[in-house]
mmCIF file of C-alpha atoms in Angstrom:
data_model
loop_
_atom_site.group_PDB
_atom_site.id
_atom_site.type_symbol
_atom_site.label_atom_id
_atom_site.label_comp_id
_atom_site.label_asym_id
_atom_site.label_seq_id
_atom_site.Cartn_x
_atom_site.Cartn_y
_atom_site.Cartn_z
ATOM 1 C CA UNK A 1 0.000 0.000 0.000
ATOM 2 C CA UNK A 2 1.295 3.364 -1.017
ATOM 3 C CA UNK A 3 0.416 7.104 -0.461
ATOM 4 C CA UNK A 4 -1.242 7.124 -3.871
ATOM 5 C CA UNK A 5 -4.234 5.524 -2.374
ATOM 6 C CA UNK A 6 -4.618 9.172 -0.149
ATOM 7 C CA UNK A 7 -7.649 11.464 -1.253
ATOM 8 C CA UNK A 8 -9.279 11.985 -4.582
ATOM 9 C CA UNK A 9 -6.469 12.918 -6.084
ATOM 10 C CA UNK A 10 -2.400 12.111 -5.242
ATOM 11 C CA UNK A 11 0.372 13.341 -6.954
ATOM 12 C CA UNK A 12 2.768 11.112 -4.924
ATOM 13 C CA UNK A 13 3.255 7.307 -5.158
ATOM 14 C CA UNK A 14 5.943 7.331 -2.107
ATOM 15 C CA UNK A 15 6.840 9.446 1.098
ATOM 16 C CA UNK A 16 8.137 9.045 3.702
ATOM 17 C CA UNK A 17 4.663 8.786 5.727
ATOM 18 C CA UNK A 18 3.312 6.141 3.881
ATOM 19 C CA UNK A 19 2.062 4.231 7.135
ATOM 20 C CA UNK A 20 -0.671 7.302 7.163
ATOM 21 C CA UNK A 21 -2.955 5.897 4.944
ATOM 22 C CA UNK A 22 -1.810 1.972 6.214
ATOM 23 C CA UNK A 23 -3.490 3.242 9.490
ATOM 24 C CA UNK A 24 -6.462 5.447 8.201
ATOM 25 C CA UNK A 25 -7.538 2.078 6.481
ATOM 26 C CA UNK A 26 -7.784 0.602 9.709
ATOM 27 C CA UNK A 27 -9.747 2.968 10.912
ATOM 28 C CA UNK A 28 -6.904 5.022 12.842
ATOM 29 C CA UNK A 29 -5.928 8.775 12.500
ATOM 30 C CA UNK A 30 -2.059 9.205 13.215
ATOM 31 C CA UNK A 31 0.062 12.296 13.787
ATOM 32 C CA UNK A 32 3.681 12.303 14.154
ATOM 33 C CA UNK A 33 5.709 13.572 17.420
ATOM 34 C CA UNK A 34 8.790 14.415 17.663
ATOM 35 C CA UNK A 35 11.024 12.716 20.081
ATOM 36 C CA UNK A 36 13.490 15.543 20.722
ATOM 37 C CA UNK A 37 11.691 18.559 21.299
ATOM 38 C CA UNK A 38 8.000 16.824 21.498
ATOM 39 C CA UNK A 39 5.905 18.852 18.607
ATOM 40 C CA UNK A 40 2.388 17.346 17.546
ATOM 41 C CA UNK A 41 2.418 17.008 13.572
ATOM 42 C CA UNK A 42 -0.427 16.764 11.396
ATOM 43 C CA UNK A 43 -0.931 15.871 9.163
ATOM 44 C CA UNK A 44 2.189 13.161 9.887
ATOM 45 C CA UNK A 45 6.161 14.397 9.319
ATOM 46 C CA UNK A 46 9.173 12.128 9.524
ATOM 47 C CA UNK A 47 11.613 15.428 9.662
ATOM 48 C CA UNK A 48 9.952 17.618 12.694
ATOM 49 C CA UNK A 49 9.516 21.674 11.394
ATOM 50 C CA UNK A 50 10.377 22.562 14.649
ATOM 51 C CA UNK A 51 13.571 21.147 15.235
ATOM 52 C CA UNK A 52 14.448 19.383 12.462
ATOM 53 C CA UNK A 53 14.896 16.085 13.835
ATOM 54 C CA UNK A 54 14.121 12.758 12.556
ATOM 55 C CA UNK A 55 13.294 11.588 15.863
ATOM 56 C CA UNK A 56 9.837 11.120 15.450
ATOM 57 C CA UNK A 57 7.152 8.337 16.343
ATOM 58 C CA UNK A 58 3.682 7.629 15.554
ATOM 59 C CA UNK A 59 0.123 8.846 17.621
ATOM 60 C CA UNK A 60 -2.792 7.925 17.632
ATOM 61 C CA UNK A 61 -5.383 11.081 17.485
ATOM 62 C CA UNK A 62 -8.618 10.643 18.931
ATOM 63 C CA UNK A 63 -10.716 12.062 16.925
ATOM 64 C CA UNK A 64 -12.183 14.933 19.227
ATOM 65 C CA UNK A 65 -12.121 18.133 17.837
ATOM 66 C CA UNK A 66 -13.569 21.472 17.714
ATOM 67 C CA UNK A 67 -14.308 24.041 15.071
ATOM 68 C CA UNK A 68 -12.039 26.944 14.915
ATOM 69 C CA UNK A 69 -13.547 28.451 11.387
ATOM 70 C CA UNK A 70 -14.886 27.499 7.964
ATOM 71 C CA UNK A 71 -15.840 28.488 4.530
ATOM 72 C CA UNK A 72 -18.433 27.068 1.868
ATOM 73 C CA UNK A 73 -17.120 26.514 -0.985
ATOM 74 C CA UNK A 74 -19.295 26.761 -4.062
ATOM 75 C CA UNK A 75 -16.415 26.262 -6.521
ATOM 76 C CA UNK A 76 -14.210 23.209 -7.369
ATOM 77 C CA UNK A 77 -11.376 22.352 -9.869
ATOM 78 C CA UNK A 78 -12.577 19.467 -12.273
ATOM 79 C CA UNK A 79 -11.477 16.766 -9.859
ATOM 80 C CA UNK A 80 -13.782 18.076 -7.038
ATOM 81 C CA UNK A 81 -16.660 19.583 -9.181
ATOM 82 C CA UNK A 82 -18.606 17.038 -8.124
ATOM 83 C CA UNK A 83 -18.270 17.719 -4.956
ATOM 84 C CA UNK A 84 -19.396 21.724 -4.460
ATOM 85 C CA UNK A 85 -20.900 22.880 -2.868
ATOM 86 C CA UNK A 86 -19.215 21.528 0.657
ATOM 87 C CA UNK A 87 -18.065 23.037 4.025
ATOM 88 C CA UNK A 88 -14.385 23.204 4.667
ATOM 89 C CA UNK A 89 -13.671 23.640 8.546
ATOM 90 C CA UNK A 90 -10.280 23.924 10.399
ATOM 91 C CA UNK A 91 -11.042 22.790 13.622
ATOM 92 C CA UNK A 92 -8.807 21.969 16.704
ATOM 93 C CA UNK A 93 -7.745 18.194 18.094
ATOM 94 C CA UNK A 94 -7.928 18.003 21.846
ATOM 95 C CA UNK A 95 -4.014 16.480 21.001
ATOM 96 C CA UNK A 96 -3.815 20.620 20.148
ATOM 97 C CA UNK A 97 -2.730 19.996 16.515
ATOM 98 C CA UNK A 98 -5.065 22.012 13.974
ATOM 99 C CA UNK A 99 -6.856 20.264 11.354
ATOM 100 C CA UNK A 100 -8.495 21.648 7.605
ATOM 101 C CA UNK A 101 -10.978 19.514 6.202
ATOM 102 C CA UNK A 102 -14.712 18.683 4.822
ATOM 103 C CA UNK A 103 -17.403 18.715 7.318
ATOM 104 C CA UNK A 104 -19.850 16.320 6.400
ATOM 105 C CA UNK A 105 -23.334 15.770 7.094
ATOM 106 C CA UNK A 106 -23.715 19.159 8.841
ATOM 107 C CA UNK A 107 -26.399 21.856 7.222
ATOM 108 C CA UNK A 108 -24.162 24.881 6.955
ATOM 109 C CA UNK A 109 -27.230 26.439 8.613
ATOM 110 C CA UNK A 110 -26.441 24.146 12.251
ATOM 111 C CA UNK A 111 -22.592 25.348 11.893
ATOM 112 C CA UNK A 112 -21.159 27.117 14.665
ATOM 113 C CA UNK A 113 -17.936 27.706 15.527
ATOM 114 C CA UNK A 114 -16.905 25.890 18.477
ATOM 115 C CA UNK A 115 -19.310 23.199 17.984
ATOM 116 C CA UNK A 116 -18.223 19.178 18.630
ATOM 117 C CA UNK A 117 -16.742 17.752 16.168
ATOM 118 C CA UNK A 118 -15.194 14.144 15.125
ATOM 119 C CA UNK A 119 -12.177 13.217 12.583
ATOM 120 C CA UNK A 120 -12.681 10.348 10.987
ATOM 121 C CA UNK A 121 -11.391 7.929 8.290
ATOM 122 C CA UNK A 122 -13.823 8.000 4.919
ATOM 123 C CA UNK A 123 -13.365 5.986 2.719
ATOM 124 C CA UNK A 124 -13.353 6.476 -1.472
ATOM 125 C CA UNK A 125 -14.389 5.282 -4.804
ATOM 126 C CA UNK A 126 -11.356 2.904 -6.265
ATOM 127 C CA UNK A 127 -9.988 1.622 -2.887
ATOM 128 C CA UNK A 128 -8.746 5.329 -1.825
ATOM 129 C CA UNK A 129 -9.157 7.086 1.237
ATOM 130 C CA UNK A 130 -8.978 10.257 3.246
ATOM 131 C CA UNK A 131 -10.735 11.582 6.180
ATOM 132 C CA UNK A 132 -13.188 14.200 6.869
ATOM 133 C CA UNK A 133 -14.933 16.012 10.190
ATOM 134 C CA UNK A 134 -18.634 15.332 11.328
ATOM 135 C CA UNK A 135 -20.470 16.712 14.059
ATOM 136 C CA UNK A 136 -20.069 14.822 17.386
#
């Protein structure tokens, strides 16, 4: 299994954080921290931004989150026309790492920031996968 099984659309057959998408197809969100100087990174890093290090390991996220801010979007490129309009939200792990992604099965009417939300693993046509918020 390879990184070009991430998202709707991958540009990269092979990274270093391959075991990203290993896990989200078993159901498990992973971050990487860094041994040395203990940063939270998500999505995963090998090489830590903080410190540079290579220390890292993986961790599990649970999944708790809650929104920060978010935008409709009513335009998509051709791979994600299908798609618009959707609600993009950065929310807030309770690990502390930030997090940008859909919001599904929310009205954008019942949207409010702060409000509960969940990360999860969905999956996608063609045996890829990515994940995307809900509301707790």
């Amino acid at each position: 299994m390879s990184f070009e099984d991430f998202g709707k659309v991958s540009f990269v057959s092979e990274t270093k954080v391959e075991g990203f998408v290993e896990n989200l197809k078993k159901g498990r969100i992973m971050a990487t921290r860094c041994e040395d100087c203990g940063e939270l990174h998500f999505p995963p890093k090998m090489d830590c931004s903080n410190c540079l290090s290579s220390d890292v390991h993986w961790e599990e996220l649970n999944g708790k989150a809650k929104l920060l801010s978010y935008t409709k979007v009513n335009f998509g490129l051709p791979d994600f026309k299908d798609d618009v309009p959707y609600v993009l939200a950065v929310a807030k792990c309770e690990e502390g790492v930030n997090v940008l992604s859909h919001l599904e099965g929310v009205d954008e009417s019942e949207v409010e920031i702060g409000m509960d939300l969940v990360l999860e693993p969905k999956e996608l046509p063609d045996d890829r996968i990515t994940y995307r918020f809900k509301k707790a």
